[in-house]
CSV table of C-alpha atoms and ligand atoms in Angstrom, one decimal:
chain,number,residue,atom,x,y,z
A,13,MET,CA,10.8,-122.6,-82.3
A,14,GLN,CA,7.3,-121.7,-83.2
A,15,ASP,CA,6.2,-118.7,-81.3
A,16,ILE,CA,3.6,-119.3,-78.5
A,17,LEU,CA,0.6,-116.7,-78.1
A,18,VAL,CA,-1.3,-116.6,-74.8
A,19,LEU,CA,-4.2,-114.4,-74.1
A,20,GLY,CA,-4.3,-113.5,-70.8
A,21,ILE,CA,-8.0,-112.3,-68.8
A,22,GLU,CA,-7.9,-110.6,-65.6
A,23,SER,CA,-10.9,-109.4,-63.4
A,24,SER,CA,-10.1,-110.4,-59.7
A,25,CYS,CA,-10.8,-107.0,-58.3
A,26,ASP,CA,-11.3,-103.4,-59.9
A,27,GLU,CA,-9.8,-103.9,-63.2
A,28,THR,CA,-11.2,-105.4,-66.3
A,29,ALA,CA,-8.1,-106.5,-68.4
A,30,ALA,CA,-6.8,-108.4,-71.3
A,31,ALA,CA,-3.5,-109.2,-73.1
A,32,VAL,CA,-1.8,-110.6,-75.6
A,33,VAL,CA,2.2,-112.0,-74.9
A,34,LYS,CA,4.1,-113.8,-77.2
A,35,ASN,CA,6.6,-116.2,-76.2
A,36,GLY,CA,6.0,-115.5,-72.3
A,37,ARG,CA,8.1,-112.1,-72.8
A,38,GLN,CA,6.9,-109.9,-75.3
A,39,VAL,CA,4.0,-107.9,-74.5
A,40,LEU,CA,1.9,-107.4,-77.8
A,41,SER,CA,-1.1,-105.8,-76.1
A,42,ASN,CA,-2.2,-104.9,-72.6
A,43,VAL,CA,-5.5,-103.4,-72.3
A,44,ILE,CA,-6.7,-102.3,-68.9
A,45,SER,CA,-10.5,-100.7,-68.3
A,46,SER,CA,-10.1,-99.3,-64.6
A,47,GLN,CA,-13.0,-98.7,-62.4
A,48,ILE,CA,-11.4,-96.8,-60.3
A,49,ASP,CA,-14.0,-93.6,-61.1
A,50,ILE,CA,-16.8,-95.4,-59.8
A,51,HIS,CA,-15.3,-97.0,-56.6
A,52,THR,CA,-14.3,-93.7,-55.6
A,53,LEU,CA,-17.6,-92.3,-55.4
A,54,TYR,CA,-18.0,-95.1,-52.4
A,55,GLY,CA,-14.5,-94.7,-50.9
A,56,GLY,CA,-13.4,-98.4,-52.1
A,57,VAL,CA,-13.9,-101.2,-54.3
A,58,VAL,CA,-17.8,-102.4,-53.8
A,59,PRO,CA,-17.5,-105.9,-55.0
A,60,GLU,CA,-21.0,-106.2,-56.3
A,61,ILE,CA,-20.3,-103.1,-58.6
A,62,ALA,CA,-17.3,-104.6,-59.4
A,63,SER,CA,-18.6,-107.8,-61.0
A,64,ARG,CA,-21.4,-106.0,-63.0
A,65,LYS,CA,-18.4,-103.7,-64.5
A,66,HIS,CA,-16.5,-106.7,-65.5
A,67,MET,CA,-19.6,-108.3,-67.3
A,68,GLU,CA,-20.3,-105.0,-69.1
A,69,LYS,CA,-16.6,-104.5,-70.6
A,70,ILE,CA,-14.8,-107.7,-70.6
A,71,ASN,CA,-15.7,-108.2,-74.4
A,72,GLN,CA,-15.0,-105.4,-75.4
A,73,VAL,CA,-11.7,-105.5,-73.6
A,74,ILE,CA,-10.8,-108.7,-75.1
A,75,GLU,CA,-11.8,-107.7,-78.5
A,76,GLU,CA,-9.3,-104.7,-78.3
A,77,SER,CA,-6.6,-106.7,-77.1
A,78,LEU,CA,-6.8,-109.2,-79.5
A,79,SER,CA,-7.1,-106.3,-82.4
A,80,GLU,CA,-4.3,-104.1,-80.8
A,81,ALA,CA,-2.1,-107.1,-81.1
A,82,GLY,CA,-3.0,-107.9,-84.8
A,83,VAL,CA,-4.1,-111.8,-84.0
A,84,THR,CA,-7.4,-113.6,-84.3
A,85,LEU,CA,-8.3,-115.6,-81.4
A,86,SER,CA,-7.8,-118.6,-83.8
A,87,GLU,CA,-4.1,-117.8,-84.0
A,88,VAL,CA,-3.7,-118.0,-80.1
A,89,ASP,CA,-2.2,-120.9,-78.7
A,90,ALA,CA,-3.9,-120.9,-75.1
A,91,ILE,CA,-6.3,-118.7,-73.2
A,92,SER,CA,-5.1,-117.8,-69.6
A,93,VAL,CA,-7.4,-116.4,-66.5
A,94,THR,CA,-7.0,-115.2,-63.5
A,95,TYR,CA,-8.9,-117.8,-61.1
A,96,GLY,CA,-7.7,-116.6,-57.5
A,97,PRO,CA,-7.5,-115.0,-55.0
A,98,GLY,CA,-9.7,-112.1,-55.3
A,99,LEU,CA,-13.4,-111.1,-55.2
A,100,VAL,CA,-15.8,-114.5,-56.1
A,101,GLY,CA,-18.3,-112.5,-58.4
A,102,ALA,CA,-15.2,-110.3,-60.2
A,103,LEU,CA,-13.2,-113.5,-60.8
A,104,LEU,CA,-16.5,-115.4,-62.0
A,105,VAL,CA,-16.8,-113.3,-64.7
A,106,GLY,CA,-13.0,-113.5,-66.3
A,107,VAL,CA,-13.1,-117.3,-65.6
A,108,GLY,CA,-16.4,-117.8,-67.2
A,109,GLU,CA,-15.4,-115.4,-70.1
A,110,ALA,CA,-12.4,-117.5,-70.3
A,111,LYS,CA,-13.9,-121.0,-70.3
A,112,ALA,CA,-16.2,-120.0,-72.8
A,113,ILE,CA,-14.1,-118.2,-75.6
A,114,ALA,CA,-11.7,-121.4,-75.1
A,115,TYR,CA,-14.3,-124.0,-75.4
A,116,ALA,CA,-15.6,-122.2,-78.5
A,117,ALA,CA,-12.3,-121.9,-80.3
A,118,GLN,CA,-11.0,-125.3,-79.2
A,119,LYS,CA,-8.2,-123.5,-76.9
A,120,PRO,CA,-6.6,-125.0,-74.2
A,121,LEU,CA,-7.2,-123.0,-71.0
A,122,VAL,CA,-4.7,-122.4,-68.2
A,123,GLY,CA,-5.9,-121.2,-64.6
A,124,VAL,CA,-3.5,-118.6,-63.0
A,125,HIS,CA,-2.7,-117.7,-59.4
A,126,HIS,CA,-3.4,-113.6,-59.5
A,127,ILE,CA,0.2,-113.5,-57.1
A,128,GLU,CA,1.9,-115.7,-59.4
A,129,GLY,CA,0.8,-113.4,-62.2
A,130,HIS,CA,2.1,-110.6,-60.2
A,131,ILE,CA,5.7,-112.1,-59.9
A,132,ALA,CA,5.8,-113.1,-63.5
A,133,ALA,CA,5.2,-109.3,-64.3
A,134,ASN,CA,8.9,-109.0,-63.4
A,135,TYR,CA,9.9,-111.1,-66.3
A,136,ILE,CA,8.2,-108.6,-68.9
A,137,GLU,CA,11.3,-106.1,-68.7
A,138,HIS,CA,14.0,-108.1,-67.5
A,139,PRO,CA,14.8,-110.7,-70.4
A,140,ASP,CA,17.4,-111.7,-68.1
A,141,LEU,CA,15.5,-112.3,-64.8
A,142,GLU,CA,15.2,-116.5,-64.5
A,143,PRO,CA,14.1,-118.2,-61.2
A,144,PRO,CA,15.4,-119.0,-58.6
A,145,PHE,CA,15.1,-115.3,-57.1
A,146,LEU,CA,13.2,-113.7,-53.8
A,147,CYS,CA,9.8,-112.1,-54.5
A,148,LEU,CA,8.7,-109.5,-52.1
A,149,VAL,CA,4.7,-109.1,-53.3
A,150,VAL,CA,3.0,-106.0,-51.8
A,151,SER,CA,-0.3,-105.7,-52.9
A,152,GLY,CA,-3.8,-104.7,-51.6
A,153,GLY,CA,-4.8,-108.2,-50.6
A,154,HIS,CA,-1.1,-110.0,-50.0
A,155,THR,CA,2.2,-109.1,-48.4
A,156,HIS,CA,4.8,-112.3,-49.0
A,157,LEU,CA,7.7,-113.0,-49.4
A,158,VAL,CA,8.1,-115.9,-51.8
A,159,GLN,CA,11.3,-118.1,-52.9
A,160,VAL,CA,10.4,-118.5,-57.0
A,161,ARG,CA,12.4,-121.8,-57.2
A,162,GLU,CA,11.3,-122.4,-60.9
A,163,TYR,CA,8.5,-120.8,-63.2
A,164,ASN,CA,5.8,-122.8,-61.6
A,165,THR,CA,7.4,-123.7,-57.9
A,166,PHE,CA,6.8,-121.2,-55.2
A,167,GLU,CA,7.8,-121.4,-51.5
A,168,VAL,CA,6.2,-118.8,-49.2
A,169,ILE,CA,8.6,-117.7,-46.5
A,170,GLY,CA,6.9,-115.0,-45.2
A,171,CYS,CA,3.5,-113.3,-44.9
A,172,THR,CA,1.6,-110.9,-43.1
A,173,HIS,CA,-0.5,-111.6,-39.8
A,174,ASP,CA,-3.1,-109.2,-40.5
A,175,ASP,CA,-3.5,-106.3,-43.2
A,176,ALA,CA,-1.6,-106.3,-46.2
A,177,ALA,CA,0.7,-103.4,-47.0
A,178,GLY,CA,-1.9,-102.1,-49.9
A,179,GLU,CA,-4.6,-102.5,-47.6
A,180,ALA,CA,-2.6,-100.1,-44.7
A,181,PHE,CA,-1.9,-97.6,-47.7
A,182,ASP,CA,-5.7,-97.4,-48.4
A,183,LYS,CA,-6.8,-97.3,-44.9
A,184,VAL,CA,-4.4,-94.8,-43.8
A,185,ALA,CA,-5.1,-92.7,-47.0
A,186,ARG,CA,-8.9,-92.5,-46.0
A,187,ALA,CA,-8.5,-91.5,-42.7
A,188,ILE,CA,-6.6,-88.5,-43.6
A,189,GLY,CA,-8.6,-87.4,-45.9
A,190,LEU,CA,-6.9,-88.4,-49.5
A,191,GLY,CA,-9.5,-90.7,-50.4
A,192,TYR,CA,-9.4,-94.1,-52.7
A,193,PRO,CA,-6.8,-95.5,-54.1
A,194,GLY,CA,-5.1,-94.5,-51.1
A,195,GLY,CA,-1.7,-96.2,-52.2
A,196,PRO,CA,-0.8,-93.6,-54.9
A,197,LYS,CA,-2.1,-90.9,-53.2
A,198,ILE,CA,-0.1,-91.2,-50.1
A,199,ASP,CA,3.0,-91.9,-52.1
A,200,LYS,CA,2.5,-88.1,-54.0
A,201,THR,CA,1.4,-86.5,-50.8
A,202,ALA,CA,4.3,-88.1,-48.8
A,203,LYS,CA,6.9,-86.4,-51.5
A,204,ALA,CA,6.4,-83.2,-49.7
A,205,GLY,CA,6.5,-84.2,-46.0
A,206,ASN,CA,9.1,-85.3,-43.5
A,207,PRO,CA,9.3,-88.8,-42.9
A,208,ASP,CA,10.5,-88.6,-39.4
A,209,ALA,CA,7.8,-86.0,-38.3
A,210,ILE,CA,6.4,-89.1,-36.4
A,211,ALA,CA,7.7,-92.2,-34.9
A,212,PHE,CA,5.3,-94.9,-36.2
A,213,PRO,CA,5.9,-98.6,-34.8
A,214,HIS,CA,7.8,-101.0,-37.0
A,215,ALA,CA,6.2,-104.3,-35.8
A,216,LYS,CA,8.0,-107.5,-35.6
A,217,ILE,CA,6.5,-110.9,-35.2
A,218,ALA,CA,8.6,-113.0,-32.6
A,219,GLY,CA,9.6,-116.4,-34.0
A,220,ALA,CA,8.8,-115.4,-37.2
A,221,GLU,CA,11.5,-113.2,-38.6
A,222,PHE,CA,10.1,-112.9,-42.2
A,223,ASP,CA,6.7,-112.2,-41.6
A,224,PHE,CA,4.7,-109.0,-41.3
A,225,SER,CA,2.0,-107.2,-39.5
A,226,PHE,CA,0.7,-104.0,-40.6
A,227,SER,CA,-2.5,-103.4,-38.5
A,228,GLY,CA,-0.6,-101.9,-35.5
A,229,VAL,CA,1.1,-99.1,-37.9
A,230,LYS,CA,-2.5,-98.4,-38.9
A,231,SER,CA,-4.0,-98.3,-35.7
A,232,ALA,CA,-1.1,-96.1,-34.7
A,233,VAL,CA,-2.0,-93.8,-37.3
A,234,LEU,CA,-5.6,-93.3,-36.2
A,235,ASN,CA,-4.6,-92.9,-32.7
A,236,TYR,CA,-2.4,-90.4,-33.5
A,237,LEU,CA,-5.3,-88.6,-35.4
A,238,ASN,CA,-7.8,-88.8,-32.7
A,239,GLN,CA,-5.0,-87.4,-30.5
A,240,CYS,CA,-4.6,-84.4,-32.7
A,241,GLU,CA,-8.1,-83.8,-32.8
A,242,MET,CA,-8.7,-83.8,-28.8
A,243,LYS,CA,-5.8,-81.5,-28.4
A,244,GLY,CA,-7.0,-79.2,-31.2
A,245,GLN,CA,-3.9,-79.9,-32.9
A,246,GLU,CA,-3.7,-79.3,-36.6
A,247,ILE,CA,-3.1,-82.5,-38.9
A,248,VAL,CA,-0.2,-82.1,-41.2
A,249,GLN,CA,-1.1,-84.5,-44.1
A,250,ALA,CA,2.0,-84.6,-45.8
A,251,ASP,CA,4.1,-85.6,-42.4
A,252,VAL,CA,1.4,-88.3,-41.3
A,253,ALA,CA,1.8,-89.6,-45.0
A,254,ALA,CA,5.6,-89.6,-45.2
A,255,SER,CA,6.0,-91.1,-41.6
A,256,PHE,CA,3.6,-93.9,-42.1
A,257,GLN,CA,5.2,-94.3,-45.5
A,258,LYS,CA,8.5,-94.7,-43.8
A,259,ALA,CA,7.4,-97.1,-41.1
A,260,VAL,CA,6.1,-99.4,-44.1
A,261,VAL,CA,8.9,-99.1,-46.6
A,262,ASP,CA,11.3,-99.6,-43.6
A,263,VAL,CA,9.7,-103.0,-42.7
A,264,LEU,CA,9.2,-104.3,-46.1
A,265,VAL,CA,13.0,-103.5,-47.2
A,266,GLU,CA,14.8,-104.7,-44.0
A,267,ARG,CA,12.6,-108.1,-44.0
A,268,ALA,CA,13.3,-108.6,-47.7
A,269,VAL,CA,16.9,-108.0,-47.6
A,270,ALA,CA,17.5,-109.8,-44.5
A,271,ALA,CA,15.7,-112.9,-46.3
A,272,ALA,CA,17.5,-112.5,-49.5
A,273,LYS,CA,20.8,-112.7,-47.3
A,274,LYS,CA,20.1,-115.5,-45.0
A,275,LEU,CA,18.9,-117.5,-48.0
A,276,GLY,CA,21.9,-116.8,-50.0
A,277,GLU,CA,19.8,-115.1,-52.7
A,278,LYS,CA,21.5,-112.6,-55.0
A,279,ARG,CA,18.2,-111.1,-56.7
A,280,ILE,CA,15.1,-109.8,-55.2
A,281,ALA,CA,12.0,-108.9,-57.1
A,282,VAL,CA,9.4,-106.5,-56.0
A,283,ALA,CA,6.0,-107.1,-57.5
A,284,GLY,CA,2.0,-106.2,-56.9
A,285,GLY,CA,0.6,-102.6,-56.7
A,286,VAL,CA,2.6,-101.4,-53.7
A,287,ALA,CA,5.7,-102.1,-56.0
A,288,ALA,CA,4.9,-99.0,-57.7
A,289,ASN,CA,5.5,-97.0,-54.7
A,290,THR,CA,8.4,-94.4,-55.2
A,291,SER,CA,10.0,-94.9,-51.9
A,292,LEU,CA,10.0,-98.3,-51.4
A,293,ARG,CA,11.9,-98.5,-55.2
A,294,GLU,CA,14.3,-96.1,-53.8
A,295,ARG,CA,15.2,-97.3,-50.3
A,296,MET,CA,15.0,-101.2,-51.9
A,297,GLN,CA,17.5,-100.1,-54.3
A,298,GLU,CA,19.7,-98.2,-51.9
A,299,GLU,CA,19.9,-101.4,-49.6
A,300,CYS,CA,20.3,-104.0,-52.5
A,301,LYS,CA,23.1,-102.0,-53.6
A,302,LYS,CA,24.8,-102.2,-50.5
A,303,GLU,CA,24.5,-106.1,-50.0
A,304,GLY,CA,25.4,-106.7,-53.9
A,305,ILE,CA,21.8,-107.9,-54.6
A,306,THR,CA,20.5,-107.3,-58.1
A,307,LEU,CA,17.0,-105.5,-57.8
A,308,TYR,CA,14.2,-105.9,-60.2
A,309,TYR,CA,10.8,-104.4,-60.4
A,310,PRO,CA,8.3,-103.6,-63.0
A,311,SER,CA,7.1,-100.5,-64.9
A,312,PRO,CA,4.1,-99.1,-62.7
A,313,VAL,CA,1.4,-100.4,-65.3
A,314,PHE,CA,2.9,-103.9,-64.5
A,315,CYS,CA,2.8,-103.5,-61.0
A,316,THR,CA,-0.9,-102.6,-60.9
A,317,ASP,CA,-3.7,-105.3,-61.9
A,318,ASN,CA,-3.3,-105.9,-65.3
A,319,ALA,CA,-3.6,-108.9,-67.8
A,320,ALA,CA,-0.3,-109.4,-69.4
A,321,MET,CA,1.4,-110.9,-66.3
A,322,ILE,CA,-1.5,-113.2,-66.4
A,323,ALA,CA,-0.7,-114.3,-70.0
A,324,VAL,CA,3.0,-114.3,-69.0
A,325,GLN,CA,2.7,-116.7,-66.0
A,326,GLY,CA,-0.1,-118.6,-68.1
A,327,TYR,CA,2.5,-119.0,-70.7
A,328,TYR,CA,5.3,-120.8,-68.5
A,329,GLY,CA,2.1,-123.0,-67.0
A,330,TYR,CA,1.4,-123.8,-70.6
A,331,ILE,CA,4.8,-124.9,-71.7
A,332,ALA,CA,5.1,-126.9,-68.5
A,333,GLY,CA,2.2,-128.9,-69.6
A,334,LYS,CA,-0.5,-127.3,-67.1
A,335,ARG,CA,-4.1,-127.1,-68.4
A,336,SER,CA,-7.2,-126.3,-66.1
A,337,GLY,CA,-10.5,-128.7,-66.9
A,338,TRP,CA,-13.6,-127.2,-68.2
A,339,ASP,CA,-14.7,-127.3,-64.5
A,340,LEU,CA,-12.3,-124.4,-63.6
A,341,ASN,CA,-14.0,-122.4,-60.9
A,342,ALA,CA,-13.3,-118.9,-59.2
A,343,VAL,CA,-11.4,-119.7,-56.0
A,344,PRO,CA,-11.5,-116.5,-53.8
A,345,ASN,CA,-9.1,-117.8,-51.3
A,346,LEU,CA,-6.5,-119.6,-53.6
A,347,LYS,CA,-3.2,-120.2,-51.7
A,348,ILE,CA,-0.1,-119.5,-53.5
A,349,GLY,CA,1.7,-122.4,-55.0
A,350,CYS,CA,-1.2,-124.9,-55.1
A,351,ASN,CA,-2.3,-124.4,-58.5
B,27,KG4,O1,-1.9,-105.2,-57.1
B,27,KG4,P1,-2.9,-104.5,-56.8
B,27,KG4,O2,-3.1,-103.5,-58.4
B,27,KG4,O3,-4.3,-105.2,-56.5
B,27,KG4,C1,-4.3,-106.3,-55.9
B,27,KG4,O4,-4.2,-107.6,-56.2
B,27,KG4,O5,-4.6,-106.1,-54.7
B,27,KG4,O6,-2.6,-103.6,-55.5
B,27,KG4,C2,-3.6,-102.6,-55.2
B,27,KG4,C3,-2.9,-101.9,-54.0
B,27,KG4,C4,-3.6,-100.9,-53.6
B,27,KG4,O7,-3.9,-101.2,-52.2
B,27,KG4,C5,-3.3,-99.6,-53.8
B,27,KG4,O8,-3.3,-98.5,-53.0
B,27,KG4,C6,-1.9,-99.7,-53.7
B,27,KG4,O9,-1.6,-101.3,-54.5
B,27,KG4,N1,-0.8,-98.9,-54.7
B,27,KG4,C7,0.0,-98.4,-54.0
B,27,KG4,C8,1.0,-97.5,-55.3
B,27,KG4,N2,0.3,-97.9,-56.3
B,27,KG4,C9,-1.0,-98.6,-55.8
B,27,KG4,N3,0.7,-98.2,-52.8
B,27,KG4,C10,1.8,-97.5,-52.5
B,27,KG4,N4,2.3,-96.7,-53.6
B,27,KG4,C11,1.7,-96.6,-54.7
B,27,KG4,N5,2.5,-96.2,-56.0
B,28,ZN,ZN1,-3.2,-107.6,-57.8
């Protein structure tokens, strides 16, 4: 069989990324230009700055990804790009670029759903992983339980009613003075804290056993901080971080494992930025082992935003015959399983 090379492009939030992937599984290059430093100055992602930074970096990042992979644009079989969900201005830079180079080089264009890309990140280091499986998607903007039926067929069986898990991490980190980006900072700080120091709520949604809600735990942390301040009580940052993290991780693990048991899924994959969380990985591993479920998760670099995952999902779309037209546009609120 002839090798298939896909160039992936990702610009939905604050990473400008390009990657070349061979046959959907072998990463030949994975270039990521992070904007974290500049957004840190503002305590979070500033959409207009993100778009401008993508515009500045995108050609350089693509050039680097091709040269690192040792291929030219003409040797690539298809170009895949994230077209949603995400920040509209940020997405437009990647989509515009992908359309321009696909048009100029006369290559097929495959638009990829960002979350489907996160799920596909699991294929990179797990050659044995193939659908069907259950995926817990936990990113800055999404918390979903997804049944991956086939490479291009997804069924959402649970989602958050308010904040995403990563969003809660980011907001709580800001409130306890850890700053942006919150997830990795809480992860690190929590290691020195007592997860049972403060009992934060574990929200359940009546009538929707696999759905999530994280605004309650976030508000509980804010109330706790206010009460401490009013009482003149010292805040132990590590204990708050560890207790908050436990509340979130408990719920994610419990619901993912319950869903797998109910659906008869013997494999769970975790995807998205929060999948890099040490405690989530450990707790998932423990509970999956008890239930005889095999757990998959990507290395941290493939958990957070990257273009390799977009090239992987782009490959599975490409071999299934998916093609995007020259009218491909950014869709900031793109639903999963719609493309
Ligand atoms: O998937 P991602 O890179 O971007 C989105 O698609 O949203 O996820 C970013 C989110 C942020 O909220 C960040 O705080 C969180 O993932 N995150 C983590 C960790 N690393 C990144 N959350 C908890 N623990 C981590 N180690
Ligand atoms: Zn993402």
